């Protein structure tokens, strides 16, 4: 039903919910029994006239016991190859029973729903790239959207376990743009699909899990459509693919820890076995620092690639911060020149107006930095521009000798879309907009951009230490990594804290306050004032040191213990 209609009407009675398509000619009605939770199709004549009515945009699914999520407001992003793409912007939670529910669990659901970047269509599969869709069978095309979807990118997959006809929702970024160069109008589309496998937030989800799923894995596809022909270029990003962590501990940059007593190579190979099946050859662009706390990760990554002996993988380390220090961002072309030949060899997907495949993409660039956000997005935007240059020339939009950079209007659209993509990825994983977006938007690094990076870094520090535990719990609940039993749904979460949690901050605040008071209200002699200031200052500093030493006791850590996902 949802695959055929754009809007619905929710009718509510004390016994049932009725969901009916609002378009003319729609006769089938989905009836949900509020007591037994059974669902059935009925006719509009069976809906009581006394039922309360309200318009809705779709049903995301059932989150936990007797609680469903509906989309109440949507915003059109654009038309993707003739199919409307919608951004879900407002939601509501339906309670089947008149029971008191755990407000913390409900706030967790709201937290995920109000993280910007949930997109859907009712008649197109957003989870697959153009190349994957072109290589499907007629049987695949006959399946419902949720049945044929790439489950890596279906963020409401756990919610839809009881629904087979509802559209999947992807989480990340979609930008649809109508552009014109040389009087030729074409569509330029950017889609980023965040994986729901190993989903989570910056410092609580790093590396890979036992099945080889990487943290913050995002597939980004750039699409061009002109005169019926379509071209696509795909890149991926994901956390460094072995077992490591970087738990927050009040320090600005916690030290990464490579896990011991585990077989890193098994997980590494499991990750790339699936990546090679999905995408072909892999060029790994590792952009982290090659000194300091990041150096052990770079050495381990290099060693892992060499130890795997996999000829389908090529490793390139590029110390982004060192090479581009002191505003030398032009040095990024050193990396682009290094991969120019292999990018040409990978090619891109191209299909003509008759549906004939003219070329395929035979490999991908898998980029990473520590977070796979800021540095990664800059490099991906440059690689995508080079591919787009070749595509537009082959399609006849760009003339020989013309460059994208010289097309002022389109260049602005291109840069802003990639910067918006960076912000979307960063907000979902790190809690703030991306860093370095001034370069992506303008092509140069600015002093104002540096100031904004500092501001965003401070906000990230606060969120990563004092609110990300809740965000991680919210994602685990939403994705079904933690399954709430009915008996637990009405019980509050327990969060026991030991004496240090309140005592040490109080002592530090009191000691610091006394130090300030002693400075403002001088004693009879300067030696007396100095003694008081030194005493209270030392007490304040010592307490602050104890808090930092026990940093993990003071951060907001996840409280839900993950369980195996239940059907």
Short mmCIF file of C-alpha atoms in Angstrom, two decimals, residues 54 56-58 60 69-75 87-93 110 113-114 118 120:
data_model
loop_
_atom_site.label_atom_id
_atom_site.label_comp_id
_atom_site.label_asym_id
_atom_site.label_seq_id
_atom_site.Cartn_x
_atom_site.Cartn_y
_atom_site.Cartn_z
CA UNK A 54 -5.45 13.00 11.15
CA UNK A 56 0.13 11.34 8.15
CA UNK A 57 2.93 10.80 5.64
CA UNK A 58 3.83 7.20 6.41
CA UNK A 60 8.04 3.83 9.99
CA UNK A 69 6.35 5.49 14.87
CA UNK A 70 4.58 7.53 12.19
CA UNK A 71 5.88 10.29 9.92
CA UNK A 72 3.64 13.34 10.32
CA UNK A 73 5.50 15.82 8.11
CA UNK A 74 7.80 15.50 5.13
CA UNK A 75 9.72 17.83 2.85
CA UNK A 87 12.92 14.03 3.92
CA UNK A 88 11.05 13.04 7.07
CA UNK A 89 10.97 16.14 9.31
CA UNK A 90 8.33 15.44 11.98
CA UNK A 91 7.22 12.29 13.76
CA UNK A 92 4.80 11.02 16.35
CA UNK A 93 4.69 7.92 18.52
CA UNK A 110 12.70 10.85 19.81
CA UNK A 113 14.02 10.56 15.01
CA UNK A 114 15.12 14.16 15.44
CA UNK A 118 16.08 10.51 7.41
CA UNK A 120 12.58 7.89 1.89
#
